[in-house]
Structure formats: structure tokens, C-alpha cells
């Protein structure tokens, strides 16, 4: 009996989405933008010391291969011909730092994740070297000096890991963010792998001049980073190389965007003034500022949004970054045990419909925009004996919305024209309680696409539109029109402002917890204070008591 004929679907484009918590591979129809198949693998995070966050680069790479193979198997079962996959795009967690040996292909140290805080002393020492009247670091990069960005992570590794120092001395070391590690490995690794990054990821290293779109010698000298370990910088949409192994061997990798830039493209925010907010491990609000760099006076970052072709101009964005969004739900699940699955938080929050005056500031890694306050730590306050786990679940969701409100206010001030609605994406947007809370707290409509995987869509669009691939048109008239789900505010503006002002009081109380730091070494203890502050300990004691009183097991 003849094998069934494969369905004539295509051309198709795949997208690797390598995030902090998981890796996914998704395949789209380039003519309709329909999602045809996907696979996801959850990743391990390591916390070897307080404030440290690491991941295994080899586990990350293996997860990419696994996701590609499993997705292709699923498509085959659907009778979809995978030979129609014409290109692959890569989207990745930004800033996370990897160093590997170009002769063996082995990582020389664990990936130091963007959330990692071990470099606070490095930041303080570097800050003393910047002239007060000439902050050339921020003027060239658009970024504040912070533990967040790659340069200080790389500096710490070079100072503290002898294995890396030796590899640099011998000319064997390569540096990159996750996109560079993946593309180098997927295009051959030690057998001719392409060592490159794109402008969006380069702009998050603090070594890249966002005006000239080049690595900056003055910045590299300031951080004492040898320029020969840096990847070549390409646009976000061109053929970097071909897959050298697996089911998709020979398929070009032709799109590369940091995850938040990919979501901006996937939301089709191509016009100046268009903005999106992505709810993932953190929360990231980006507003397209066109071909000009707009510098914030309210704690936002200036970053490269995308460059969709080698000969195309770069577009820029203002960005508000929140460190902890979806991560607070994972913390409630894995550390505290209030929920067994991430989805349960919506049920708990809906059951009570209020935090009953309880406020949760999840400053686990300090506060990012608009405060940039590394001394902050997480607190839960406003507790009474009436509070139970459902109220804390509700407060956790509210914390994501309040943090978004803070960066939206900052963006409105910098742009001068308040946003009339907010486009949202990310897995957390499936939580309808969260989306309604967000509309209430912003007091503007929240608009959600039916398919939340806009980060993957953006990477696929960049890959499919690349010169030499040309299967995805980015002309406005060719872009698919999608029907959005809209959440309208349902509370009065006065109630919204009262809750928001109380949140701001809680934020102020979260600051200043870290007051003493030990000197850095290759084996440092970064902070001598409690990891989440006294209030987090108090809250857990009261939570246990409240659960006991309420008869909750």
C-alpha cells in the first residue's frame, strides 16, 4: 500500500525560542502565519549561591535539538512535509553570558543568566571609573551600568575563572549571548561554526555602540574585554549559515532577534509609537521610536529594536524592564508550594477576587525599571490573619500589573503621548484574571492576539523575509490581520489610583534591604542580609498560621 501523500502546506518557517525557563521550536505557515506544530522542553536553573543564577549551555543546546526533532515528528504525523521548512529563526533570552572553547566546542563555564546578581561589587567598582560629567557608557549603549548586562558578567568570569583566563590567553575562547552559542553550534561548531550575533543582542552587552552599530573599542577597554573573543555583528534578518545536523540539516538559519525584539516584530509594531508588553520570566515593555535613539529621563533603556536586512536601517525602542513577572509564579510553585502548577494561580485568584490589602513586591533580583535599585528585596506586606494563599496568589498577579503600570507611566512621560491601549503577548496572557487586572490597573484597554507566541512569530518573520529566502513578506498590505481579544477596565479610576499609590508605598519599603556586601572573589557570598528580607520570612510564618486557622492543608 502506497504511503499517504504529504499535505501541500508551505512554504514553512521554523523558530527556536530559547527562554530562561524553557526552549521551544515552532513551525509557521509563512503565507497565513498559522502555527502548525511545536514542542517545548523545560530547563533547569541552578542557584549555587545567593544571588547567583546559572544554566548549563550544553543542556540548552540539547533542548534545541530535542525540540526541533520532536516538532518535526509531530508534523510528520500530521502529514505535513517538513521539507517545506525553508528557514529557521532564533530568538533568545538576552544578556545571558556564555564562554566556550572554539577548539573543543565545550563551555568553559556555566551560562551566567541575566537575573544573576554576583557582579554588584564589579558594578560599584566600575561606576567609580566613569567621569561624573561624561557618562560615555550610557550615551553609547543606552543602558545604565547594572548587573543586568553581559559586559559585567563577562568581566567577573574573566576575573574569577582560571579556566577561562587560560583559554583567552591561548586564543581559544569565544564569547556570546545565547544566540551566538546556538548559531555557532547549529552551523557546525568546531567544524566551521559561524560566530555571530545580531544588532539586538549585541545592544544588550554594554560593549556595543548603538549609534555606529559596532563593537566599541572605548567600551571594551573600559571593561577590559579583549575584542577578539566577540562575535561578528549581523542584521536581524540574513542568512548566517546552514543547519549542519539533524532532520533539518541544510536549512538556513536566517533570523536572529533577542526575545523582546522578536515579540515587537511578531506584534507587527513597525510604526513609531507602537508598543507591546511581553509577560514571561520578566516583563518587558517596548515602544518603537523609529530610526532615532530616544534617551529616557525616567529610568527606561534605549535599545536596538531590529534591523531587518543588512542594507536596511536599524530601528530603536524605549524599553521598560521588570525582572520578576512569571518567575514569581514559579517561585510560589517551586519554593513555597502554594500551587502545584502555574495554571492553578488563576483559579486561586479568581476565587477571592482581591488581595484584601495584601501587597507583594517580588524584588528577588532588586528592582529594574524605573528604579534600578539593586538593594531592594522581595516583601509581602499588609498581612492579617484573614489572608490566605488565594489572597497571596492574587497579590502576586497584581504585582506584575503594578510593575507594568510603573514602566508604562515612565514611557508615557518620555514619549509625551500616552498609550491609548497596550498590546500584550507571552504565555502569561492566557491568564484572564491577570489580563483583566492589567486593564484595571492601567485604566486603558489591553489587547491580546489569539496566538500568544508572538516571540516565535517575530523570529520566523525575520528568517522568512531574509534575502535569499524570501518566503515571508513584511509589506504592510501582506501582513495577516488578526482579530484581537480586548480587556476593558472595569473599576473606577479613583479605586485604581488608591491601589496603585499603596503599591508604591510597598515598593519603598522593599528598598535598602541589602546594606553590607562581602568583597568578590571566585567563591563570594554577595549579600550578608536575608535573601528576601524580614517581611518575606514574616509573611510565610503568618501564611502558615492563616492556613492552619482556615483549615487549609
Short mmCIF file of C-alpha atoms in Angstrom, two decimals:
data_model
loop_
_atom_site.label_atom_id
_atom_site.label_comp_id
_atom_site.label_asym_id
_atom_site.label_seq_id
_atom_site.Cartn_x
_atom_site.Cartn_y
_atom_site.Cartn_z
CA UNK A 1 0.00 0.00 0.00
CA UNK A 2 1.40 3.38 -1.01
CA UNK A 3 2.33 5.86 1.72
CA UNK A 4 -0.18 8.69 2.10
CA UNK A 5 0.73 11.80 0.13
CA UNK A 6 2.08 14.65 2.22
CA UNK A 7 -0.17 17.70 2.54
CA UNK A 8 0.83 20.61 0.29
CA UNK A 9 1.38 23.18 3.02
CA UNK A 10 4.00 25.85 2.75
CA UNK A 11 6.40 27.36 2.50
CA UNK A 12 7.07 26.90 6.21
CA UNK A 13 9.43 28.67 8.62
CA UNK A 14 10.68 27.39 11.98
CA UNK A 15 11.55 29.39 15.07
CA UNK A 16 13.74 28.47 18.02
CA UNK A 17 12.63 30.33 21.15
CA UNK A 18 15.26 29.84 23.83
CA UNK A 19 13.95 31.34 27.08
CA UNK A 20 15.04 31.40 30.68
CA UNK A 21 12.65 28.65 31.77
CA UNK A 22 12.24 26.61 28.61
CA UNK A 23 13.13 26.06 24.97
CA UNK A 24 10.53 25.79 22.19
CA UNK A 25 10.58 25.11 18.47
CA UNK A 26 7.57 26.25 16.46
CA UNK A 27 6.72 26.00 12.77
CA UNK A 28 4.56 28.53 10.93
CA UNK A 29 2.94 28.75 7.51
CA UNK A 30 4.64 31.80 6.00
CA UNK A 31 1.59 32.79 3.94
CA UNK A 32 -1.01 32.69 6.73
CA UNK A 33 1.15 32.95 9.91
CA UNK A 34 -0.72 29.89 11.22
CA UNK A 35 1.10 27.84 13.86
CA UNK A 36 1.31 24.25 12.62
CA UNK A 37 3.33 22.48 15.30
CA UNK A 38 5.57 22.96 18.29
CA UNK A 39 7.43 21.26 21.13
CA UNK A 40 8.68 22.61 24.45
CA UNK A 41 11.30 21.44 26.95
CA UNK A 42 11.57 22.93 30.43
CA UNK A 43 15.08 23.84 31.57
CA UNK A 44 16.99 23.60 34.83
CA UNK A 45 18.17 26.73 36.58
CA UNK A 46 20.98 26.48 39.11
CA UNK A 47 21.30 28.72 42.16
CA UNK A 48 24.73 27.77 43.56
CA UNK A 49 24.86 30.79 45.90
CA UNK A 50 22.56 33.55 46.99
CA UNK A 51 22.09 35.94 44.08
CA UNK A 52 23.69 33.56 41.56
CA UNK A 53 21.66 32.19 38.62
CA UNK A 54 23.28 29.80 36.14
CA UNK A 55 22.33 27.39 33.37
CA UNK A 56 24.18 24.62 31.55
CA UNK A 57 24.90 25.72 27.93
CA UNK A 58 25.01 22.08 26.81
CA UNK A 59 21.57 21.41 28.29
CA UNK A 60 20.28 24.47 26.45
CA UNK A 61 21.76 23.29 23.14
CA UNK A 62 20.46 19.74 23.61
CA UNK A 63 16.98 21.13 24.34
CA UNK A 64 17.05 22.95 20.98
CA UNK A 65 17.92 19.77 19.10
CA UNK A 66 15.23 17.85 21.00
CA UNK A 67 12.56 20.47 20.30
CA UNK A 68 13.40 20.52 16.58
CA UNK A 69 13.28 16.72 16.28
CA UNK A 70 10.05 16.32 18.29
CA UNK A 71 8.30 19.10 16.36
CA UNK A 72 9.28 17.51 13.05
CA UNK A 73 7.91 14.16 14.28
CA UNK A 74 4.60 15.84 15.18
CA UNK A 75 4.40 17.50 11.76
CA UNK A 76 5.09 14.19 10.06
CA UNK A 77 2.19 12.61 11.97
CA UNK A 78 0.00 15.46 10.72
CA UNK A 79 1.09 14.56 7.18
CA UNK A 80 2.93 17.87 6.79
CA UNK A 81 6.05 17.69 4.64
CA UNK A 82 8.96 19.08 6.69
CA UNK A 83 10.99 19.58 3.50
CA UNK A 84 8.83 22.69 3.11
CA UNK A 85 10.65 24.29 6.08
CA UNK A 86 12.71 26.86 4.20
CA UNK A 87 14.34 28.80 7.05
CA UNK A 88 14.86 28.93 10.81
CA UNK A 89 14.87 31.96 13.07
CA UNK A 90 16.41 32.16 16.54
CA UNK A 91 15.04 34.15 19.45
CA UNK A 92 16.70 34.04 22.85
CA UNK A 93 16.89 35.22 26.43
CA UNK A 94 19.10 38.29 26.24
CA UNK A 95 22.21 39.29 28.24
CA UNK A 96 22.86 35.73 29.48
CA UNK A 97 26.59 35.17 29.02
CA UNK A 98 28.38 32.11 27.63
CA UNK A 99 32.11 31.47 27.05
CA UNK A 100 33.26 28.35 25.25
CA UNK A 101 36.35 26.73 23.74
CA UNK A 102 36.36 27.06 19.95
CA UNK A 103 38.68 24.03 19.59
CA UNK A 104 36.63 21.55 21.64
CA UNK A 105 33.17 23.15 21.50
CA UNK A 106 32.88 22.76 25.27
CA UNK A 107 31.57 25.55 27.52
CA UNK A 108 34.30 26.90 29.80
CA UNK A 109 31.81 27.90 32.49
CA UNK A 110 28.09 27.77 33.11
CA UNK A 111 25.96 30.41 31.41
CA UNK A 112 25.56 33.35 33.77
CA UNK A 113 21.89 34.30 33.49
CA UNK A 114 20.60 37.85 33.05
CA UNK A 115 19.00 37.73 36.54
CA UNK A 116 22.32 36.96 38.24
CA UNK A 117 23.47 39.43 40.93
CA UNK A 118 27.01 38.29 41.71
CA UNK A 119 28.51 41.27 39.85
CA UNK A 120 27.19 44.02 42.14
CA UNK A 121 30.67 44.78 43.51
CA UNK A 122 32.03 44.78 39.95
CA UNK A 123 29.38 47.35 39.03
CA UNK A 124 30.26 49.56 42.01
CA UNK A 125 33.97 49.47 41.17
CA UNK A 126 33.33 50.28 37.51
CA UNK A 127 30.98 53.13 38.41
CA UNK A 128 33.82 54.90 40.20
CA UNK A 129 35.79 54.96 36.93
CA UNK A 130 33.11 56.86 34.96
CA UNK A 131 33.59 60.66 34.90
CA UNK A 132 30.66 62.48 36.52
CA UNK A 133 30.37 64.89 33.60
CA UNK A 134 30.75 62.24 30.88
CA UNK A 135 28.80 59.01 31.28
CA UNK A 136 30.07 57.67 27.97
CA UNK A 137 28.83 54.17 28.81
CA UNK A 138 25.16 55.18 28.85
CA UNK A 139 25.48 57.67 25.98
CA UNK A 140 27.00 54.97 23.72
CA UNK A 141 24.93 51.99 24.84
CA UNK A 142 21.61 53.44 26.06
CA UNK A 143 22.00 51.32 29.20
CA UNK A 144 22.66 52.07 32.88
CA UNK A 145 25.63 50.35 34.50
CA UNK A 146 23.94 47.33 36.06
CA UNK A 147 24.36 43.65 36.91
CA UNK A 148 21.75 43.01 34.20
CA UNK A 149 24.02 43.32 31.15
CA UNK A 150 26.62 41.00 29.66
CA UNK A 151 29.81 43.07 29.97
CA UNK A 152 29.92 42.95 33.78
CA UNK A 153 29.14 39.21 33.79
CA UNK A 154 31.96 38.65 31.32
CA UNK A 155 34.30 40.82 33.40
CA UNK A 156 33.50 38.75 36.51
CA UNK A 157 34.17 35.48 34.69
CA UNK A 158 37.48 36.77 33.33
CA UNK A 159 38.48 37.88 36.85
CA UNK A 160 37.48 34.72 38.67
CA UNK A 161 37.60 31.62 36.44
CA UNK A 162 41.16 30.46 35.71
CA UNK A 163 39.99 28.04 33.02
CA UNK A 164 38.55 30.96 31.07
CA UNK A 165 41.60 33.15 31.65
CA UNK A 166 43.86 30.42 30.23
CA UNK A 167 41.63 29.92 27.17
CA UNK A 168 41.68 33.68 26.45
CA UNK A 169 45.46 33.77 26.79
CA UNK A 170 45.78 30.86 24.35
CA UNK A 171 43.29 32.32 21.84
CA UNK A 172 40.75 29.51 22.31
CA UNK A 173 37.89 31.42 23.97
CA UNK A 174 34.73 32.67 22.29
CA UNK A 175 32.12 34.84 23.99
CA UNK A 176 28.48 35.21 23.10
CA UNK A 177 24.97 35.59 24.32
CA UNK A 178 22.73 32.53 23.92
CA UNK A 179 22.01 33.28 20.24
CA UNK A 180 25.74 33.21 19.43
CA UNK A 181 26.27 29.90 21.26
CA UNK A 182 23.33 28.30 19.47
CA UNK A 183 24.10 29.58 15.95
CA UNK A 184 27.79 28.65 16.27
CA UNK A 185 26.84 25.14 17.44
CA UNK A 186 24.00 24.58 14.95
CA UNK A 187 26.10 25.72 11.96
CA UNK A 188 28.93 23.29 12.64
CA UNK A 189 30.60 24.24 15.92
CA UNK A 190 34.27 23.25 15.81
CA UNK A 191 33.79 22.30 12.16
CA UNK A 192 33.29 25.81 10.80
CA UNK A 193 30.51 27.13 13.03
CA UNK A 194 29.57 30.78 12.44
CA UNK A 195 30.44 33.04 15.40
CA UNK A 196 27.92 35.85 15.10
CA UNK A 197 25.17 37.79 16.83
CA UNK A 198 22.60 40.31 15.68
CA UNK A 199 22.30 44.00 16.50
CA UNK A 200 19.51 43.49 19.07
CA UNK A 201 21.50 41.04 21.16
CA UNK A 202 24.75 43.00 20.73
CA UNK A 203 22.98 46.10 22.04
CA UNK A 204 22.39 44.33 25.38
CA UNK A 205 26.04 43.53 26.08
CA UNK A 206 27.15 47.08 27.04
CA UNK A 207 30.05 46.73 24.61
CA UNK A 208 28.12 47.84 21.52
CA UNK A 209 27.75 51.37 20.21
CA UNK A 210 24.07 51.69 19.27
CA UNK A 211 24.77 54.72 17.06
CA UNK A 212 27.51 53.23 14.87
CA UNK A 213 26.18 49.65 15.26
CA UNK A 214 29.67 48.33 16.01
CA UNK A 215 31.63 46.95 18.94
CA UNK A 216 33.16 49.98 20.63
CA UNK A 217 36.87 49.98 21.46
CA UNK A 218 36.47 52.56 24.25
CA UNK A 219 33.81 50.43 25.91
CA UNK A 220 35.86 47.23 25.52
CA UNK A 221 38.88 48.99 27.01
CA UNK A 222 36.75 50.30 29.89
CA UNK A 223 35.53 46.79 30.76
CA UNK A 224 38.90 45.28 29.80
CA UNK A 225 37.32 42.85 27.35
CA UNK A 226 39.53 41.51 24.52
CA UNK A 227 37.73 42.27 21.25
CA UNK A 228 38.93 39.10 19.53
CA UNK A 229 36.55 36.94 21.60
CA UNK A 230 33.47 38.91 20.44
CA UNK A 231 31.13 37.58 17.71
CA UNK A 232 30.64 39.32 14.36
CA UNK A 233 27.56 41.55 14.38
CA UNK A 234 24.98 40.98 11.63
CA UNK A 235 21.50 42.29 10.96
CA UNK A 236 18.44 40.53 12.38
CA UNK A 237 17.43 39.10 9.01
CA UNK A 238 20.03 37.48 6.74
CA UNK A 239 21.46 34.02 6.16
CA UNK A 240 24.08 33.32 8.84
CA UNK A 241 24.73 29.69 7.94
CA UNK A 242 23.11 26.30 7.39
CA UNK A 243 21.99 23.66 9.88
CA UNK A 244 24.72 21.00 9.92
CA UNK A 245 22.95 18.17 11.74
CA UNK A 246 19.56 16.65 12.46
CA UNK A 247 16.33 16.37 10.49
CA UNK A 248 16.63 19.95 9.21
CA UNK A 249 20.23 19.67 8.02
CA UNK A 250 20.86 22.14 5.20
CA UNK A 251 18.09 24.56 6.18
CA UNK A 252 19.39 28.15 6.51
CA UNK A 253 19.36 29.97 9.85
CA UNK A 254 18.37 33.42 8.65
CA UNK A 255 16.72 35.28 11.51
CA UNK A 256 18.06 36.31 14.91
CA UNK A 257 16.43 38.59 17.46
CA UNK A 258 16.58 38.99 21.22
CA UNK A 259 13.29 37.73 22.60
CA UNK A 260 11.75 41.14 23.28
CA UNK A 261 12.67 42.47 19.86
CA UNK A 262 11.20 39.32 18.32
CA UNK A 263 7.94 39.95 20.17
CA UNK A 264 7.88 43.55 18.89
CA UNK A 265 8.21 42.23 15.33
CA UNK A 266 5.67 39.47 15.97
CA UNK A 267 3.18 42.06 17.25
CA UNK A 268 3.87 43.96 14.00
CA UNK A 269 4.84 47.12 15.87
CA UNK A 270 6.66 48.56 12.86
CA UNK A 271 5.37 52.11 13.25
CA UNK A 272 6.87 54.75 15.53
CA UNK A 273 4.86 54.93 18.76
CA UNK A 274 3.58 51.33 18.65
CA UNK A 275 4.29 49.34 21.82
CA UNK A 276 3.93 45.84 23.24
CA UNK A 277 4.37 44.21 26.64
CA UNK A 278 5.63 40.62 26.93
CA UNK A 279 4.86 38.60 30.06
CA UNK A 280 7.50 35.92 30.56
CA UNK A 281 10.04 35.24 33.30
CA UNK A 282 10.26 39.02 33.47
CA UNK A 283 8.06 41.67 31.93
CA UNK A 284 9.26 43.86 29.05
CA UNK A 285 7.50 46.86 27.57
CA UNK A 286 8.99 48.12 24.28
CA UNK A 287 7.92 51.18 22.29
CA UNK A 288 9.16 51.63 18.72
CA UNK A 289 10.88 55.04 18.38
CA UNK A 290 11.70 54.67 14.68
CA UNK A 291 15.16 55.38 13.30
CA UNK A 292 16.18 57.68 16.16
CA UNK A 293 17.53 56.90 19.61
CA UNK A 294 15.31 58.40 22.30
CA UNK A 295 17.01 58.65 25.69
CA UNK A 296 14.84 58.29 28.77
CA UNK A 297 14.63 60.67 31.70
CA UNK A 298 12.52 58.22 33.69
CA UNK A 299 14.62 55.05 34.06
CA UNK A 300 13.92 53.35 30.74
CA UNK A 301 16.52 51.79 28.42
CA UNK A 302 17.34 52.80 24.87
CA UNK A 303 17.91 49.73 22.74
CA UNK A 304 18.05 48.47 19.15
CA UNK A 305 14.60 47.15 18.23
CA UNK A 306 15.55 45.37 14.98
CA UNK A 307 17.37 45.68 11.67
CA UNK A 308 15.52 43.60 9.10
CA UNK A 309 18.25 43.25 6.49
CA UNK A 310 21.93 44.04 6.05
CA UNK A 311 21.18 47.12 3.95
CA UNK A 312 18.17 48.24 5.98
CA UNK A 313 18.33 50.94 8.67
CA UNK A 314 18.10 49.94 12.31
CA UNK A 315 15.01 50.82 14.33
CA UNK A 316 15.23 51.68 18.01
CA UNK A 317 12.99 51.30 21.04
CA UNK A 318 12.49 52.55 24.56
CA UNK A 319 12.27 49.62 26.95
CA UNK A 320 10.98 49.17 30.46
CA UNK A 321 12.36 46.00 32.05
CA UNK A 322 10.82 44.20 35.03
CA UNK A 323 12.97 41.38 36.41
CA UNK A 324 10.28 39.22 38.02
CA UNK A 325 6.90 38.51 36.41
CA UNK A 326 6.22 34.86 35.56
CA UNK A 327 9.13 33.99 37.84
CA UNK A 328 7.01 34.93 40.87
CA UNK A 329 4.51 32.21 39.92
CA UNK A 330 7.28 29.66 39.53
CA UNK A 331 8.57 30.76 42.96
CA UNK A 332 5.15 30.20 44.54
CA UNK A 333 5.06 26.76 42.92
CA UNK A 334 8.62 25.52 43.44
CA UNK A 335 9.82 27.31 46.59
CA UNK A 336 6.68 27.84 48.67
CA UNK A 337 4.32 25.13 47.38
CA UNK A 338 1.17 27.29 47.34
CA UNK A 339 0.36 25.87 43.88
CA UNK A 340 1.25 22.64 42.11
CA UNK A 341 1.04 24.00 38.55
CA UNK A 342 1.39 27.52 37.18
CA UNK A 343 -2.18 27.40 35.90
CA UNK A 344 -3.59 26.99 39.43
CA UNK A 345 -2.81 30.59 40.34
CA UNK A 346 -5.65 31.82 38.12
CA UNK A 347 -8.15 29.62 39.97
CA UNK A 348 -6.95 30.78 43.40
CA UNK A 349 -7.00 34.44 42.40
CA UNK A 350 -10.45 34.18 40.82
CA UNK A 351 -11.85 32.52 43.95
CA UNK A 352 -11.18 35.59 46.11
CA UNK A 353 -11.13 38.39 43.53
CA UNK A 354 -8.99 40.61 45.78
CA UNK A 355 -5.72 40.68 47.67
CA UNK A 356 -7.59 42.11 50.68
CA UNK A 357 -4.97 44.77 51.22
CA UNK A 358 -2.02 42.40 50.84
CA UNK A 359 0.80 43.64 48.56
CA UNK A 360 3.63 41.55 47.13
CA UNK A 361 6.78 43.22 45.77
CA UNK A 362 8.80 40.40 44.12
CA UNK A 363 12.15 42.20 44.08
CA UNK A 364 14.09 38.92 44.15
CA UNK A 365 16.85 40.42 41.97
CA UNK A 366 16.48 44.01 43.09
CA UNK A 367 14.27 46.40 41.14
CA UNK A 368 14.79 47.12 37.46
CA UNK A 369 12.99 49.94 35.60
CA UNK A 370 12.20 52.61 36.56
CA UNK A 371 14.16 52.38 39.86
CA UNK A 372 17.34 50.41 39.06
CA UNK A 373 17.67 49.71 42.77
CA UNK A 374 19.89 46.68 43.48
CA UNK A 375 19.40 46.90 47.27
CA UNK A 376 15.69 46.02 47.07
CA UNK A 377 14.45 42.56 48.06
CA UNK A 378 11.06 40.87 47.94
CA UNK A 379 8.43 41.64 50.57
CA UNK A 380 4.83 40.70 51.29
CA UNK A 381 3.09 43.29 53.46
CA UNK A 382 -0.39 44.27 54.62
CA UNK A 383 -0.94 40.83 56.14
CA UNK A 384 -3.71 39.98 58.60
CA UNK A 385 -4.94 36.67 59.99
CA UNK A 386 -7.69 36.75 57.35
CA UNK A 387 -5.18 36.48 54.49
CA UNK A 388 -4.82 33.03 52.92
CA UNK A 389 -2.97 31.57 49.97
CA UNK A 390 -5.59 32.77 47.49
CA UNK A 391 -5.08 36.39 48.53
CA UNK A 392 -1.32 35.98 48.15
CA UNK A 393 -1.86 34.44 44.70
CA UNK A 394 -3.99 37.46 43.76
CA UNK A 395 -1.32 39.83 45.14
CA UNK A 396 1.33 38.05 43.06
CA UNK A 397 -0.66 38.65 39.87
CA UNK A 398 -1.31 42.25 40.91
CA UNK A 399 2.44 42.76 41.38
CA UNK A 400 3.02 42.01 37.69
CA UNK A 401 0.36 44.55 36.73
CA UNK A 402 1.60 47.25 39.10
CA UNK A 403 5.16 46.88 37.79
CA UNK A 404 3.84 47.22 34.24
CA UNK A 405 1.96 50.38 35.29
CA UNK A 406 5.19 51.89 36.59
CA UNK A 407 7.08 51.38 33.34
CA UNK A 408 4.07 52.47 31.25
CA UNK A 409 3.90 55.73 33.22
CA UNK A 410 7.61 56.28 32.60
CA UNK A 411 7.18 55.58 28.89
CA UNK A 412 4.23 57.99 28.61
CA UNK A 413 6.37 60.72 30.17
CA UNK A 414 9.32 60.05 27.84
CA UNK A 415 7.24 59.77 24.67
CA UNK A 416 4.93 62.66 25.52
CA UNK A 417 1.90 60.88 24.04
CA UNK A 418 0.14 58.43 26.41
CA UNK A 419 -0.60 54.99 25.01
CA UNK A 420 -4.31 54.52 24.37
CA UNK A 421 -4.12 50.74 24.62
CA UNK A 422 -1.50 48.09 25.39
CA UNK A 423 -0.70 45.15 23.10
CA UNK A 424 0.34 42.12 25.12
CA UNK A 425 1.83 38.68 24.50
CA UNK A 426 3.57 35.82 26.26
CA UNK A 427 2.31 32.66 27.93
CA UNK A 428 1.04 34.53 30.99
CA UNK A 429 -1.52 36.34 28.84
CA UNK A 430 -3.56 33.12 28.80
CA UNK A 431 -4.45 34.05 32.40
CA UNK A 432 -7.68 36.03 32.03
CA UNK A 433 -7.63 37.22 35.64
CA UNK A 434 -4.19 38.73 35.03
CA UNK A 435 -5.29 40.43 31.81
CA UNK A 436 -8.39 41.95 33.44
CA UNK A 437 -6.28 43.13 36.38
CA UNK A 438 -3.85 44.71 33.93
CA UNK A 439 -6.61 46.64 32.18
CA UNK A 440 -7.99 47.79 35.54
CA UNK A 441 -4.62 48.95 36.90
CA UNK A 442 -3.57 50.71 33.68
CA UNK A 443 -7.10 52.03 33.11
CA UNK A 444 -6.70 51.52 29.37
CA UNK A 445 -7.75 48.57 27.18
CA UNK A 446 -5.42 45.58 26.98
CA UNK A 447 -5.33 43.89 23.58
CA UNK A 448 -4.24 40.28 23.20
CA UNK A 449 -3.69 38.34 19.97
CA UNK A 450 -5.36 34.92 19.74
CA UNK A 451 -1.94 33.26 19.43
CA UNK A 452 0.34 34.37 22.30
CA UNK A 453 3.54 33.03 20.67
CA UNK A 454 4.47 36.36 19.09
CA UNK A 455 8.14 35.98 20.06
CA UNK A 456 8.37 32.87 17.89
CA UNK A 457 6.34 34.54 15.16
CA UNK A 458 8.74 37.50 15.08
CA UNK A 459 11.78 35.24 14.75
CA UNK A 460 10.05 33.30 11.97
CA UNK A 461 9.10 36.51 10.13
CA UNK A 462 12.70 37.76 10.24
CA UNK A 463 14.00 34.40 8.97
CA UNK A 464 11.43 34.05 6.22
CA UNK A 465 11.94 37.62 4.98
CA UNK A 466 15.75 37.33 4.70
CA UNK A 467 17.42 37.90 1.35
CA UNK A 468 17.99 34.53 -0.26
CA UNK A 469 14.94 33.05 1.49
CA UNK A 470 12.14 35.44 0.62
CA UNK A 471 9.13 33.38 1.66
CA UNK A 472 7.64 35.90 4.12
CA UNK A 473 6.58 39.35 3.01
CA UNK A 474 6.79 42.17 5.57
CA UNK A 475 4.92 44.65 3.37
CA UNK A 476 2.02 46.17 5.36
CA UNK A 477 -0.52 45.03 2.78
CA UNK A 478 0.71 41.42 3.05
CA UNK A 479 0.73 41.11 6.83
CA UNK A 480 -2.08 38.99 8.23
CA UNK A 481 -4.87 40.81 10.03
CA UNK A 482 -5.81 39.08 13.27
CA UNK A 483 -8.84 39.56 15.49
CA UNK A 484 -7.70 40.62 18.96
CA UNK A 485 -9.24 39.87 22.35
CA UNK A 486 -9.81 43.09 24.29
CA UNK A 487 -9.97 43.59 28.06
CA UNK A 488 -11.61 46.86 29.12
CA UNK A 489 -11.10 48.49 32.55
CA UNK A 490 -13.89 47.50 34.95
CA UNK A 491 -13.08 49.59 38.01
CA UNK A 492 -13.26 53.33 38.66
CA UNK A 493 -10.12 55.40 38.10
CA UNK A 494 -10.18 56.51 41.76
CA UNK A 495 -10.03 52.92 43.03
CA UNK A 496 -7.22 52.19 40.58
CA UNK A 497 -5.18 55.15 41.86
CA UNK A 498 -5.69 54.22 45.54
CA UNK A 499 -4.41 50.68 44.93
CA UNK A 500 -1.51 51.97 42.86
CA UNK A 501 -0.42 54.52 45.48
CA UNK A 502 -0.47 51.78 48.16
CA UNK A 503 1.66 49.62 45.90
CA UNK A 504 4.18 52.47 45.64
CA UNK A 505 4.39 52.57 49.46
CA UNK A 506 5.16 48.84 49.47
CA UNK A 507 7.88 49.35 46.86
CA UNK A 508 9.56 51.97 49.03
CA UNK A 509 9.60 49.50 51.93
CA UNK A 510 11.34 46.89 49.76
CA UNK A 511 14.40 49.09 49.24
CA UNK A 512 17.58 49.11 51.25
CA UNK A 513 17.49 45.51 52.47
CA UNK A 514 20.98 44.79 51.17
CA UNK A 515 23.31 47.06 53.13
CA UNK A 516 26.50 45.03 53.51
CA UNK A 517 28.41 43.25 50.79
CA UNK A 518 31.42 40.99 51.09
CA UNK A 519 34.28 41.50 48.64
CA UNK A 520 34.02 39.48 45.45
CA UNK A 521 36.24 36.51 44.86
CA UNK A 522 35.99 33.36 42.82
CA UNK A 523 33.78 31.97 45.59
CA UNK A 524 31.97 35.04 47.03
CA UNK A 525 28.93 35.46 49.20
CA UNK A 526 27.36 38.51 47.63
CA UNK A 527 24.94 39.67 50.30
CA UNK A 528 25.03 39.22 54.06
CA UNK A 529 21.38 40.13 54.57
CA UNK A 530 18.44 37.75 54.37
CA UNK A 531 17.66 36.66 50.82
CA UNK A 532 14.14 38.05 50.69
CA UNK A 533 14.15 40.32 53.70
CA UNK A 534 12.42 40.07 57.03
CA UNK A 535 8.95 40.60 55.57
CA UNK A 536 9.16 37.53 53.37
CA UNK A 537 10.03 35.39 56.40
CA UNK A 538 7.26 37.01 58.45
CA UNK A 539 4.78 36.52 55.64
CA UNK A 540 5.49 32.81 55.39
CA UNK A 541 5.05 32.35 59.14
CA UNK A 542 1.74 34.23 59.01
CA UNK A 543 0.70 32.33 55.90
CA UNK A 544 1.23 29.02 57.66
CA UNK A 545 -0.78 30.32 60.61
CA UNK A 546 -3.54 31.61 58.37
CA UNK A 547 -3.73 28.30 56.53
CA UNK A 548 -3.92 26.45 59.85
CA UNK A 549 -6.68 28.75 61.15
CA UNK A 550 -8.58 28.43 57.87
CA UNK A 551 -8.25 24.66 57.89
CA UNK A 552 -6.26 24.69 54.64
CA UNK A 553 -3.95 21.67 54.41
#
